[in-house]
N, CA, C and O of each residue as an XYZ file, in Angstrom:
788
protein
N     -12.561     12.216     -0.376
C     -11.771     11.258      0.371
C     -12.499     10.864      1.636
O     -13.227     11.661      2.227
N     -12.275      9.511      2.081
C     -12.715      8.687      3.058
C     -12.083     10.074      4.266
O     -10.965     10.585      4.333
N     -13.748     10.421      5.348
C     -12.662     10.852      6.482
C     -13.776     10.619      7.790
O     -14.982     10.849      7.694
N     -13.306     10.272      8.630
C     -14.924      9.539      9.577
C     -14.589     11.017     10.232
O     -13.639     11.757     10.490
N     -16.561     10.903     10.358
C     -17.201     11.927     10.724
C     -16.392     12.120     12.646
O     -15.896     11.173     13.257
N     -16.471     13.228     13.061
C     -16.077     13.736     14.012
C     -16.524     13.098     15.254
O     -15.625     12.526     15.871
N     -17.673     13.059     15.758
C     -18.129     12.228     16.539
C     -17.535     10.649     17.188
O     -17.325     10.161     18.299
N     -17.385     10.084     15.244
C     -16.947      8.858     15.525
C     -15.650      9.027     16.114
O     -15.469      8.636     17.268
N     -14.698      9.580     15.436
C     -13.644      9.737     15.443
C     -13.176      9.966     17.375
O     -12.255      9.345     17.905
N     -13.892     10.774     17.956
C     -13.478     11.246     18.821
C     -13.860      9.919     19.862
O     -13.176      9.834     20.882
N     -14.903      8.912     19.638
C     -15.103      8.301     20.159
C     -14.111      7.083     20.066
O     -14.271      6.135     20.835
N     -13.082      7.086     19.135
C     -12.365      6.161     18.559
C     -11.204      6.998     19.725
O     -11.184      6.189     20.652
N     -10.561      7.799     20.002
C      -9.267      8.572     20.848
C      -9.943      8.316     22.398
O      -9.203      7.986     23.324
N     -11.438      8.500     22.605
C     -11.767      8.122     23.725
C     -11.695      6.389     24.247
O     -11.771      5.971     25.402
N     -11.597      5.938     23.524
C     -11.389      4.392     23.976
C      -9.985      4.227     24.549
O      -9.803      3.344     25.387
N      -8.561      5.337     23.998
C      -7.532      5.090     24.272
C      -7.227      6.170     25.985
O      -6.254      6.140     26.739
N      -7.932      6.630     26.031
C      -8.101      7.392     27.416
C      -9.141      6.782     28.240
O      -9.696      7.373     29.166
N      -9.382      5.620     27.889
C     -10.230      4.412     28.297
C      -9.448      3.510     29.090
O      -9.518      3.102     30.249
N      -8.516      3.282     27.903
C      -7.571      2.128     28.043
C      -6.776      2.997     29.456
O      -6.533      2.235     30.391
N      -6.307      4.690     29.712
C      -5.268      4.915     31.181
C      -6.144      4.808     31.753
O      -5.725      4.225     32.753
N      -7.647      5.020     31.941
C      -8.395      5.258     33.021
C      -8.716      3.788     33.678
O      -9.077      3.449     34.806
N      -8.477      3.198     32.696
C      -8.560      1.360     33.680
C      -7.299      0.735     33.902
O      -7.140     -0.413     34.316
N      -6.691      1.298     33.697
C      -5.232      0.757     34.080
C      -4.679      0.884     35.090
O      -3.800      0.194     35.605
N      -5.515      2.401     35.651
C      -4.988      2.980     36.633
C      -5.845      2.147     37.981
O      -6.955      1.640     37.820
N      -5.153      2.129     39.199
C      -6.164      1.161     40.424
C      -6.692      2.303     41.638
O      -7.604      2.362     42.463
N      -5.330      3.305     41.132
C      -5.610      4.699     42.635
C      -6.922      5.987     41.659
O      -7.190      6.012     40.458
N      -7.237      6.510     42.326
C      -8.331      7.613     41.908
C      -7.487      8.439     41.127
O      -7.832      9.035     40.106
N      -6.064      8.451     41.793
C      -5.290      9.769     41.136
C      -4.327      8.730     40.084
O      -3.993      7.577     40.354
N      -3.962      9.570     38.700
C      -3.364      9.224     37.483
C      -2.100      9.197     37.711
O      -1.750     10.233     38.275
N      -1.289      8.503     37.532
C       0.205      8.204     37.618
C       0.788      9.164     36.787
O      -0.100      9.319     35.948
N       2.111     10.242     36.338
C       2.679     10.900     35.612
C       2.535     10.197     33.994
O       2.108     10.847     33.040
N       2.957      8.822     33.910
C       2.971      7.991     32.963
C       1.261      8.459     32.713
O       1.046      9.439     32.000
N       0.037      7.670     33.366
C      -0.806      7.321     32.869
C      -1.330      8.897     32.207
O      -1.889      8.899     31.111
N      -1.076     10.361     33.045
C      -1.161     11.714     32.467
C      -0.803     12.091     31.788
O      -1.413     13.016     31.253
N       0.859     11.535     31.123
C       1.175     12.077     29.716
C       0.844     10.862     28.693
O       1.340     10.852     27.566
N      -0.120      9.726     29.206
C      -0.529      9.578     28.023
C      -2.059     10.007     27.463
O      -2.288      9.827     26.267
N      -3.078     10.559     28.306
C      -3.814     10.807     28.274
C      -3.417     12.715     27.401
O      -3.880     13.239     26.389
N      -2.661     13.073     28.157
C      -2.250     14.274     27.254
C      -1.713     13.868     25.871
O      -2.285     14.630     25.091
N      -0.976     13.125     25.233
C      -0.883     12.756     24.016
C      -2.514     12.385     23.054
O      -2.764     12.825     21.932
N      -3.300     11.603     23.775
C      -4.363     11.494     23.053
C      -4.643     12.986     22.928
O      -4.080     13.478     21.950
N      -5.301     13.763     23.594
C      -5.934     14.730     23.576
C      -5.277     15.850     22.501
O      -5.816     16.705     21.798
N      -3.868     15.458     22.690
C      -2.770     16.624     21.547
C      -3.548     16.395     20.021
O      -3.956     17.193     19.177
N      -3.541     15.063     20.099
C      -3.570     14.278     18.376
C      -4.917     14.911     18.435
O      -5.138     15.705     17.521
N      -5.815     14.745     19.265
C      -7.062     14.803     18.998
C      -7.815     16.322     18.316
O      -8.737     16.474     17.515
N      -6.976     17.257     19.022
C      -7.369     18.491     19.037
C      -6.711     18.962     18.026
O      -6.930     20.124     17.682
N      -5.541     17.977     17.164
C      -4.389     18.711     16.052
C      -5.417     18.267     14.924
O      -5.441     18.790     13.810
N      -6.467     17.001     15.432
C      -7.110     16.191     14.094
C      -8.180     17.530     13.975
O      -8.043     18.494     13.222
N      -9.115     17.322     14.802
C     -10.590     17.938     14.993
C     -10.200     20.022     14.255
O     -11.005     20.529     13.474
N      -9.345     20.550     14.572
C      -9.066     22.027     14.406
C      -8.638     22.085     13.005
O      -7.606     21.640     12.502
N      -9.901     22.896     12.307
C      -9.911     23.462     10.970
C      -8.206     24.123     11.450
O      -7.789     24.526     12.535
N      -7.466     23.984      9.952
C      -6.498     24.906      9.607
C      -4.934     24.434     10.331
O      -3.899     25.047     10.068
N      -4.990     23.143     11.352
C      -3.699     22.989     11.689
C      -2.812     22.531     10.745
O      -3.210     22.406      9.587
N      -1.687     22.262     11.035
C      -0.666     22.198      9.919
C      -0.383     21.177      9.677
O      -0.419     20.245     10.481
N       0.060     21.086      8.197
C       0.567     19.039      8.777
C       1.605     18.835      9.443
O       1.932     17.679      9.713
N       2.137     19.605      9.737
C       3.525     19.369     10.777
C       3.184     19.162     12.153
O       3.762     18.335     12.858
N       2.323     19.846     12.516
C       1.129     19.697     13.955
C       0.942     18.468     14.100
O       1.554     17.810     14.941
N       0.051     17.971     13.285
C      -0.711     16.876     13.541
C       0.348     15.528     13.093
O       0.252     14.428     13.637
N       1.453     15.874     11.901
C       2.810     14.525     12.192
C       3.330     14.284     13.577
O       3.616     13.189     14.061
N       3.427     15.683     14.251
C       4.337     15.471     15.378
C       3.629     14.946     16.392
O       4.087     14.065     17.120
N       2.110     15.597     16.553
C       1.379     14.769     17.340
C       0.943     13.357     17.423
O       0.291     12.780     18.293
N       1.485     12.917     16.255
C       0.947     11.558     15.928
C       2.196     10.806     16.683
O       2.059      9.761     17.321
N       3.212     11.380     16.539
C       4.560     10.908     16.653
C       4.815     10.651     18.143
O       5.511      9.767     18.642
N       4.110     11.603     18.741
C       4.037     11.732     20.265
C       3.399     10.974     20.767
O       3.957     10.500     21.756
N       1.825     10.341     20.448
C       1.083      9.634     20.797
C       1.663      8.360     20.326
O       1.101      7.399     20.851
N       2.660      8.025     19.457
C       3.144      6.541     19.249
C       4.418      6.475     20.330
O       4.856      5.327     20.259
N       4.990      7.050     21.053
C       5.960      7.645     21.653
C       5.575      6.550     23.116
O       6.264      5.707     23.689
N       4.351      6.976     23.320
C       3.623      5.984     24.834
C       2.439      5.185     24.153
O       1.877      4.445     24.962
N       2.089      5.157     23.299
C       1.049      4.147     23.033
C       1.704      3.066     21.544
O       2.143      3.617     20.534
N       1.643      1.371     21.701
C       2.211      0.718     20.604
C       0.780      0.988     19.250
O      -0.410      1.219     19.463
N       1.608      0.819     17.724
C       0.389      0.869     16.932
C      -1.043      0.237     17.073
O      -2.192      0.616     16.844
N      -0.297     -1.178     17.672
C      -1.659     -1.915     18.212
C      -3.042     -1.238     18.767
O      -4.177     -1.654     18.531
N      -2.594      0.199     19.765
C      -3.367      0.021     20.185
C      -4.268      1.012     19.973
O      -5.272      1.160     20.669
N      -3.863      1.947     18.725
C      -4.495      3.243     18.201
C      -5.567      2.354     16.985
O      -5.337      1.341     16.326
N      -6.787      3.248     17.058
C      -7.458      2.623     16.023
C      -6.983      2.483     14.457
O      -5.843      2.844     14.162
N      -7.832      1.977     13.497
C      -7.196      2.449     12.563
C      -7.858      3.744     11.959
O      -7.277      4.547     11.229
N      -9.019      3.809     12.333
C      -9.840      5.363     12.052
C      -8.657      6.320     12.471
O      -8.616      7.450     11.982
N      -7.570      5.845     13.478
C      -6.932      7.337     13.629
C      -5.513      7.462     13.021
O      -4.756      8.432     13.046
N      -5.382      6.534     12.602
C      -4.336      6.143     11.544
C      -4.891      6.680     10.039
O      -4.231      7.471      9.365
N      -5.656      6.363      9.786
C      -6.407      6.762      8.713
C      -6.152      8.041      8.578
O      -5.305      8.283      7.719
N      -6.727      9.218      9.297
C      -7.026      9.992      9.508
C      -5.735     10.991      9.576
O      -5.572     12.017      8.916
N      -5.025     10.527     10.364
C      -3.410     11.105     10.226
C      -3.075     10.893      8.741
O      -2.586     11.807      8.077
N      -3.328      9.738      8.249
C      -2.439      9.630      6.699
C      -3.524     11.056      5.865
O      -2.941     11.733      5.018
N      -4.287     11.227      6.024
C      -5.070     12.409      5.189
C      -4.062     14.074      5.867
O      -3.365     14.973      5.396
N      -4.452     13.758      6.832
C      -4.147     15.216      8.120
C      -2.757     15.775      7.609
O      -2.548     16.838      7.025
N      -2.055     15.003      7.897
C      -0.580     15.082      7.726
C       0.168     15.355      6.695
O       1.343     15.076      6.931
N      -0.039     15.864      5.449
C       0.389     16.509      4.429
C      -0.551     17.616      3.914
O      -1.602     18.140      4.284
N       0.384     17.735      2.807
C      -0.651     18.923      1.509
C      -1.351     18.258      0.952
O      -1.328     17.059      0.675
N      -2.275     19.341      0.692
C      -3.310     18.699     -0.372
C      -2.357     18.538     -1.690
O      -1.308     19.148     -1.893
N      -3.023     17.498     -2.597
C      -2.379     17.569     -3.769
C      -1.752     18.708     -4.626
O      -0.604     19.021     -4.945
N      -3.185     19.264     -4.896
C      -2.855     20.492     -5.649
C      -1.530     21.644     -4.804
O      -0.681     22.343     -5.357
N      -1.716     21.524     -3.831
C      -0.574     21.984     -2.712
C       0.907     21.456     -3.151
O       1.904     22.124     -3.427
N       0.793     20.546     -3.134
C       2.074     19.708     -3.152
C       2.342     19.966     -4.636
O       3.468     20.454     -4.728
N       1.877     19.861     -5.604
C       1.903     20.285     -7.213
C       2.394     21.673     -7.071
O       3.169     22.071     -7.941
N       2.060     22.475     -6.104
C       2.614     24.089     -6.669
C       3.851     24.151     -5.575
O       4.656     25.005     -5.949
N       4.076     23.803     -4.897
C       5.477     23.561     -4.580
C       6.511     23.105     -5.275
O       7.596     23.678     -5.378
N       6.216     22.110     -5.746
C       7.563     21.203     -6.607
C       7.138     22.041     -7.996
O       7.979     21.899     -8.884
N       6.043     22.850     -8.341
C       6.357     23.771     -9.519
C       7.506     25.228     -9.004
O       8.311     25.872     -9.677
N       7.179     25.309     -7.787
C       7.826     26.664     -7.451
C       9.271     26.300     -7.189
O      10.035     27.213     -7.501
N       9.789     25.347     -6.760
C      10.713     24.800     -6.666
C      11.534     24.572     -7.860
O      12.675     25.033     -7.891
N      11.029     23.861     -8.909
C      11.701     23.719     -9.769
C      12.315     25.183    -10.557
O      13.393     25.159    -11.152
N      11.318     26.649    -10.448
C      11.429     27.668    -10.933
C      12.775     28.313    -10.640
O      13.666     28.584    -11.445
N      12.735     28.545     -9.033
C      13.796     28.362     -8.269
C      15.152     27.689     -8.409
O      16.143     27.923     -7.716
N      15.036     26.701     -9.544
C      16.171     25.888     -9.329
C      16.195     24.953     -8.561
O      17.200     24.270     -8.757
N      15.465     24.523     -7.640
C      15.639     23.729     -6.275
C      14.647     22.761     -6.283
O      13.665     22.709     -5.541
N      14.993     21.930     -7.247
C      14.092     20.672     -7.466
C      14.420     19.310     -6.271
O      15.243     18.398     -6.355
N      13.549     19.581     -5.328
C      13.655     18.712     -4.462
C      14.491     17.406     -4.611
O      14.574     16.885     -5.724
N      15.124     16.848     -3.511
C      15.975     15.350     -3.600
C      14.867     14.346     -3.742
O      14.964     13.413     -4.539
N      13.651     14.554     -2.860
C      12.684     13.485     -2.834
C      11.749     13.547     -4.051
O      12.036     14.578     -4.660
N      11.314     13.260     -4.322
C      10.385     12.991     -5.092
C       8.947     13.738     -4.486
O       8.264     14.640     -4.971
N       8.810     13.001     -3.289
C       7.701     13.533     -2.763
C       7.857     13.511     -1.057
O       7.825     12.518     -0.330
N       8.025     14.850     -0.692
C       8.592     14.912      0.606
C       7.725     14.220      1.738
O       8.330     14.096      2.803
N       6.653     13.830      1.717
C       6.172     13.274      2.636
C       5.681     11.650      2.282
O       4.679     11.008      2.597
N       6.726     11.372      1.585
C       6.349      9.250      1.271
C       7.175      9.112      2.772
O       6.393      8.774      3.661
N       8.030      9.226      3.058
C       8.215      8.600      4.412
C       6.991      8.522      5.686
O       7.047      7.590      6.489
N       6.092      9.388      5.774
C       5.246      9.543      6.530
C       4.533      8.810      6.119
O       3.924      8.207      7.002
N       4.193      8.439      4.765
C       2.913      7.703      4.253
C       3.431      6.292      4.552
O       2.669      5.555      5.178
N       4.652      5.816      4.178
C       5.248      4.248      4.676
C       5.232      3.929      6.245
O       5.042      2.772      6.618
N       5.448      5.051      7.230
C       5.155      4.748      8.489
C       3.686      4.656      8.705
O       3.389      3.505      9.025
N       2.685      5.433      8.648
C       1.530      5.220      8.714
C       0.641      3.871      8.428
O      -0.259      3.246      8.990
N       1.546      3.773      7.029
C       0.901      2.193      6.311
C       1.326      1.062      6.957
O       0.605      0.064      6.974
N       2.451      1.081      7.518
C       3.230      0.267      8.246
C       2.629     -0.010      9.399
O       2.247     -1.168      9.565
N       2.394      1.056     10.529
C       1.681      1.167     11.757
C       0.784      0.310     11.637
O       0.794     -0.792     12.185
N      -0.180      0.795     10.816
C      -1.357      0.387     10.818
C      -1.827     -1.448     11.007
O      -2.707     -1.989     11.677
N      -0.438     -2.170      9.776
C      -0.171     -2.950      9.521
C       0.246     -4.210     10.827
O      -0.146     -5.354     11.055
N       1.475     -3.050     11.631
C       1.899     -3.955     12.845
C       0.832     -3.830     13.981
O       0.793     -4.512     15.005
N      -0.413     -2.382     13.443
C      -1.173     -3.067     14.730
C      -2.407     -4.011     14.254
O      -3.323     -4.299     15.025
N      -2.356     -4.377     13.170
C      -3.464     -5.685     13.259
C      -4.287     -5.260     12.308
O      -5.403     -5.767     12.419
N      -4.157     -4.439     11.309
C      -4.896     -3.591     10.823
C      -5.122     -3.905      9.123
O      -4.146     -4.503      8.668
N      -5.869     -3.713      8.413
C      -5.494     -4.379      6.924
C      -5.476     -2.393      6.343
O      -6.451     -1.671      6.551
N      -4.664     -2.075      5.903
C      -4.811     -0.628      4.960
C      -5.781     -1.021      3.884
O      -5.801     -2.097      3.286
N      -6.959      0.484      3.647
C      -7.687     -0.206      2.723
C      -7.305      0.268      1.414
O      -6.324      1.012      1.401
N      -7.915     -0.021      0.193
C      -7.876      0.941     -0.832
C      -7.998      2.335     -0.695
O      -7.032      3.067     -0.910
N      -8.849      2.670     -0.432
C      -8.951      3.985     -0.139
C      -7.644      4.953      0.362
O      -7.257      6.028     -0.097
N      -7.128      4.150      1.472
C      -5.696      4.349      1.843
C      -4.488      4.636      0.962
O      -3.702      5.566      1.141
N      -4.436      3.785      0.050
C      -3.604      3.261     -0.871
C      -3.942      4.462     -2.048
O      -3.044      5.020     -2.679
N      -5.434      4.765     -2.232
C      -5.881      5.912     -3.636
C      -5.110      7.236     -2.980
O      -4.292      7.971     -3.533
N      -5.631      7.305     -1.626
C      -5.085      9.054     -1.401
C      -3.111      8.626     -1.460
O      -2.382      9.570     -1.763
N      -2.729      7.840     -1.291
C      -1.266      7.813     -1.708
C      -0.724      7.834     -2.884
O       0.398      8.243     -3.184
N      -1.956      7.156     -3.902
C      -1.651      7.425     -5.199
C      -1.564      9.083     -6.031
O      -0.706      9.725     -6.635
N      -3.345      9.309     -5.530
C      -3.406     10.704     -6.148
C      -2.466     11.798     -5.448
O      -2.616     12.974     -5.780
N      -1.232     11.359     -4.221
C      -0.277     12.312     -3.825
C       0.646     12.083     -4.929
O       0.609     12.845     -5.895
N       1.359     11.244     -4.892
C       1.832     10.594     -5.944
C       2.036     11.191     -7.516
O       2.924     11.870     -8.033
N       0.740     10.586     -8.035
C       0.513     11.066     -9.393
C       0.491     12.822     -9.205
O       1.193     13.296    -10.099
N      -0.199     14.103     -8.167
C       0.379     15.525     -8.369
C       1.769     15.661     -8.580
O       2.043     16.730     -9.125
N       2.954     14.776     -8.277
C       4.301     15.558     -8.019
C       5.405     14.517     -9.063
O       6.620     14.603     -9.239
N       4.448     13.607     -9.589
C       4.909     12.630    -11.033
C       5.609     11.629    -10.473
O       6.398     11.119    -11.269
N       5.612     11.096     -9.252
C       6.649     10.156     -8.767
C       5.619      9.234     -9.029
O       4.514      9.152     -8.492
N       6.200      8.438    -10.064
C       6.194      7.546    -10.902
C       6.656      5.820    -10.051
O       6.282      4.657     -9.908
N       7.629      6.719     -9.732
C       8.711      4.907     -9.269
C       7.345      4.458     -7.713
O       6.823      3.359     -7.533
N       7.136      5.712     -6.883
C       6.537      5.412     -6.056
C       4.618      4.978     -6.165
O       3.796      4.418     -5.440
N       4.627      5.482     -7.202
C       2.995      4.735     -7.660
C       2.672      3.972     -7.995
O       1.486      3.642     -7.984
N       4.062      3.030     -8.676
C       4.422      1.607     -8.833
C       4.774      1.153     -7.794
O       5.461      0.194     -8.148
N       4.778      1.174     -6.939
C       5.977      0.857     -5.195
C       4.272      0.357     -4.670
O       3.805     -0.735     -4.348
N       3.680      1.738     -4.778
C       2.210      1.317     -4.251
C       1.511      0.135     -4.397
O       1.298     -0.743     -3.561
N       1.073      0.235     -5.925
C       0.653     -0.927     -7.107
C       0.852     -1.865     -6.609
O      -0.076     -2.536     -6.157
N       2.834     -2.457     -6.460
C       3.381     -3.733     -6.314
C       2.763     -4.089     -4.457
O       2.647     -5.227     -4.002
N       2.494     -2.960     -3.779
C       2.425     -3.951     -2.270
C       0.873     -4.119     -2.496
O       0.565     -5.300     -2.335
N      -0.417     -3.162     -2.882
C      -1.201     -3.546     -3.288
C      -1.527     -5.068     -3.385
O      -2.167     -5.657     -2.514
N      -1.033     -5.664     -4.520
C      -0.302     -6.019     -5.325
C      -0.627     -7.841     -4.225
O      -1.454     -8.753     -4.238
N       0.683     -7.450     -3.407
C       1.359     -8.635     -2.614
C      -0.139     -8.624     -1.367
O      -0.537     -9.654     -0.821
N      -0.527     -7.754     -1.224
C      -0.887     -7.583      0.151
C      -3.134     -8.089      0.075
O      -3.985     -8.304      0.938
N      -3.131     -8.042     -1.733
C      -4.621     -8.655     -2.261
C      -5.319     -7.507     -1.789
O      -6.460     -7.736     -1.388
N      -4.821     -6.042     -1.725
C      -6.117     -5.146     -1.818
C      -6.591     -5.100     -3.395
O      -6.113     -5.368     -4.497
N      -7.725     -4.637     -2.882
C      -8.770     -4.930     -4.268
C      -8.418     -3.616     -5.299
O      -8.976     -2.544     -5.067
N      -7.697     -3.709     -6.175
C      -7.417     -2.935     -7.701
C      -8.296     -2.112     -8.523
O      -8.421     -2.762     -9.561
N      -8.751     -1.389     -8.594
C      -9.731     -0.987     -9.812
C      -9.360      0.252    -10.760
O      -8.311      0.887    -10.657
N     -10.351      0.500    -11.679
C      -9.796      1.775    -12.430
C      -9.521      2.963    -12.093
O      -8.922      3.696    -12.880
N      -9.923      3.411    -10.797
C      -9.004      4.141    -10.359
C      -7.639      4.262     -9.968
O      -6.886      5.224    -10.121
N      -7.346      2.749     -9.251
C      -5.653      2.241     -8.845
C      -5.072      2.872    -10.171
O      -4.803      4.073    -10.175
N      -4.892      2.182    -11.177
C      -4.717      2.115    -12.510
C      -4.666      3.647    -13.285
O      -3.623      3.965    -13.856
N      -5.720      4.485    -13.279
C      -5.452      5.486    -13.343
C      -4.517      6.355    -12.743
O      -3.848      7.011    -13.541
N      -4.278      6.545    -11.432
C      -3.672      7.409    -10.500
C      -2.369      6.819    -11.071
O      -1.663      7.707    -11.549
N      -1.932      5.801    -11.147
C      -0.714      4.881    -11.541
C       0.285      5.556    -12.957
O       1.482      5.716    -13.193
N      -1.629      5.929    -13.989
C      -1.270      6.638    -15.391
C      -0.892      7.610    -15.306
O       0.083      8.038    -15.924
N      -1.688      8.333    -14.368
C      -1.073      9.908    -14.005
C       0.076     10.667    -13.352
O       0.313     11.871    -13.440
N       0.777      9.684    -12.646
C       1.592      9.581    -12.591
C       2.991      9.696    -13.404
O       3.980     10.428    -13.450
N       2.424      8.416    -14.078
C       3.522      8.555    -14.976
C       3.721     10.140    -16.430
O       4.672     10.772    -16.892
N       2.483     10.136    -16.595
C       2.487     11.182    -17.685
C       2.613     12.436    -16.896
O       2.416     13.421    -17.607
N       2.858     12.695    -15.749
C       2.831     13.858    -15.494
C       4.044     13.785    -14.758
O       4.030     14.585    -13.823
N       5.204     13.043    -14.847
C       6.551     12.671    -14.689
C       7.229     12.944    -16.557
O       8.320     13.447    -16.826
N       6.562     12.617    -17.210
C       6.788     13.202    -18.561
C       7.019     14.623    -19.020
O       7.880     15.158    -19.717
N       5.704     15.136    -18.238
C       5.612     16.840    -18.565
C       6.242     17.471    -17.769
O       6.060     18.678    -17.934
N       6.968     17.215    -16.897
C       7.895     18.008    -16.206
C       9.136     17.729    -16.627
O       9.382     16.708    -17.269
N      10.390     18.959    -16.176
C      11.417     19.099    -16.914
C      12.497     18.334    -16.991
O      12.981     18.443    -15.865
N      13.427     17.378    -17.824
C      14.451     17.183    -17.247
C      15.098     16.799    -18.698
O      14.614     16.704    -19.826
N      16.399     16.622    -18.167
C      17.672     16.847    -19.025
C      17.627     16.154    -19.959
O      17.610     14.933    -19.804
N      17.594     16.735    -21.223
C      17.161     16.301    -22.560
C      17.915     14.655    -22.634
O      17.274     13.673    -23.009
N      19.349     14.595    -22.211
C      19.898     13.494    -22.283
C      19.401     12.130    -21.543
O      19.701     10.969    -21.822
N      18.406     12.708    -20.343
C      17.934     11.674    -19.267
C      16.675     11.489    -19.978
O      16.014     10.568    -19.499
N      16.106     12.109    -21.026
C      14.453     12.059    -21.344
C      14.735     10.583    -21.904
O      13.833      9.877    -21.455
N      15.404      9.992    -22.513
C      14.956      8.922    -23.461
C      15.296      7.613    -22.366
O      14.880      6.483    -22.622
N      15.924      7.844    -21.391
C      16.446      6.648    -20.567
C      15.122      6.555    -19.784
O      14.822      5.421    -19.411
N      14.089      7.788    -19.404
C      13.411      7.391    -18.429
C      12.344      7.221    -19.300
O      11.512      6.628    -18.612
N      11.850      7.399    -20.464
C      11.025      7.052    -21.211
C      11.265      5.008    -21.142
O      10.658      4.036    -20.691
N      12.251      5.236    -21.737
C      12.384      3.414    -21.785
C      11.879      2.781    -20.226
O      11.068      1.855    -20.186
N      12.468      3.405    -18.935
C      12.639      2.688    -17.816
C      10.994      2.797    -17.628
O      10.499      1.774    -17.155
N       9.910      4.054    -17.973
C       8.562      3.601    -17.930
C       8.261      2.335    -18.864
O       7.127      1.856    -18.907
């Protein structure tokens, strides 16, 4: 997966601690202009640190949109949050297996599509085009946990929005669906959702 190298990246959070340091006219930082400079630095240090959680780095993201509009975060760090901010696939696959064992087959489909629609969204209201690449790591979340309806959801803005399609889109799309097949459900619902694919 697409993930810009560290360097860049950091040089991409430094432009936004760019943006308080010229804003400001006195030597000393206004409370405002300090907690936003502390928000960059939160996100920054939740991105850069092997092993943080995705809950870390959601909330930090959340914080840094809190005082800064999408406009004005890159999209390298938008990007970068949409990777950061969940499980890995295979992660997310042994959850909704352990879950289902349990009995406790999640309401969502896939607990973190809300995060992935804000991100895509952000990105969007700040001026930003989401690329494919964007769109694949949403798929291959997607296709691990069989949500089907949402890999089509993808497809269709794809779709509207003229990112460029290929056999991978298409695949992740397949996998999806067949692996919404092989998981369990009520013999009476199997033939309705067979048709609705």
């Amino acid at each position: 997966l697409h993930a810009s190298a560290p360097c860049h990246f950091a040089a991409t959070l430094d432009s936004l601690v760019d943006q308080v340091d010229t804003r400001t006219a006195t030597p000393r930082l206004s409370p405002v202009e300090k907690l936003k400079r502390r928000r960059v630095q939160d996100l920054e240090v939740a991105l850069e640190r092997e092993g943080t959680s995705p809950a870390h780095v959601w909330a930090a993201y959340v914080d840094l949109l809190s005082v800064f509009g999408p406009e004005d975060i890159p999209l390298e760090t938008h990007q970068r949050v949409l990777r950061r901010s969940t499980l890995p696939p295979a992660a997310s696959r042994a959850d909704l297996y352990q879950r289902i064992e349990m009995k406790r087959r999640p309401r969502v489909p896939h607990i973190h599509e809300t995060r992935y629609q804000t991100i895509i969204n952000n990105m969007r209201e700040g001026g930003h085009a989401p690329q494919a690449e964007d769109y694949h790591f949403i798929l291959e979340q997607f296709a691990a946990v069989g949500h089907h309806v949402g890999a089509l959801q993808v497809l269709q803005e794809m779709n509207h929005l003229k990112v460029p399609r290929s056999h991978k889109t298409f695949g992740l799309c397949l996998m999806a669906l067949c692996h919404r097949l092989s998981l369990p459900i009520w013999h009476q619902d199997r033939e309705m959702l067979v048709q609705a694919m």
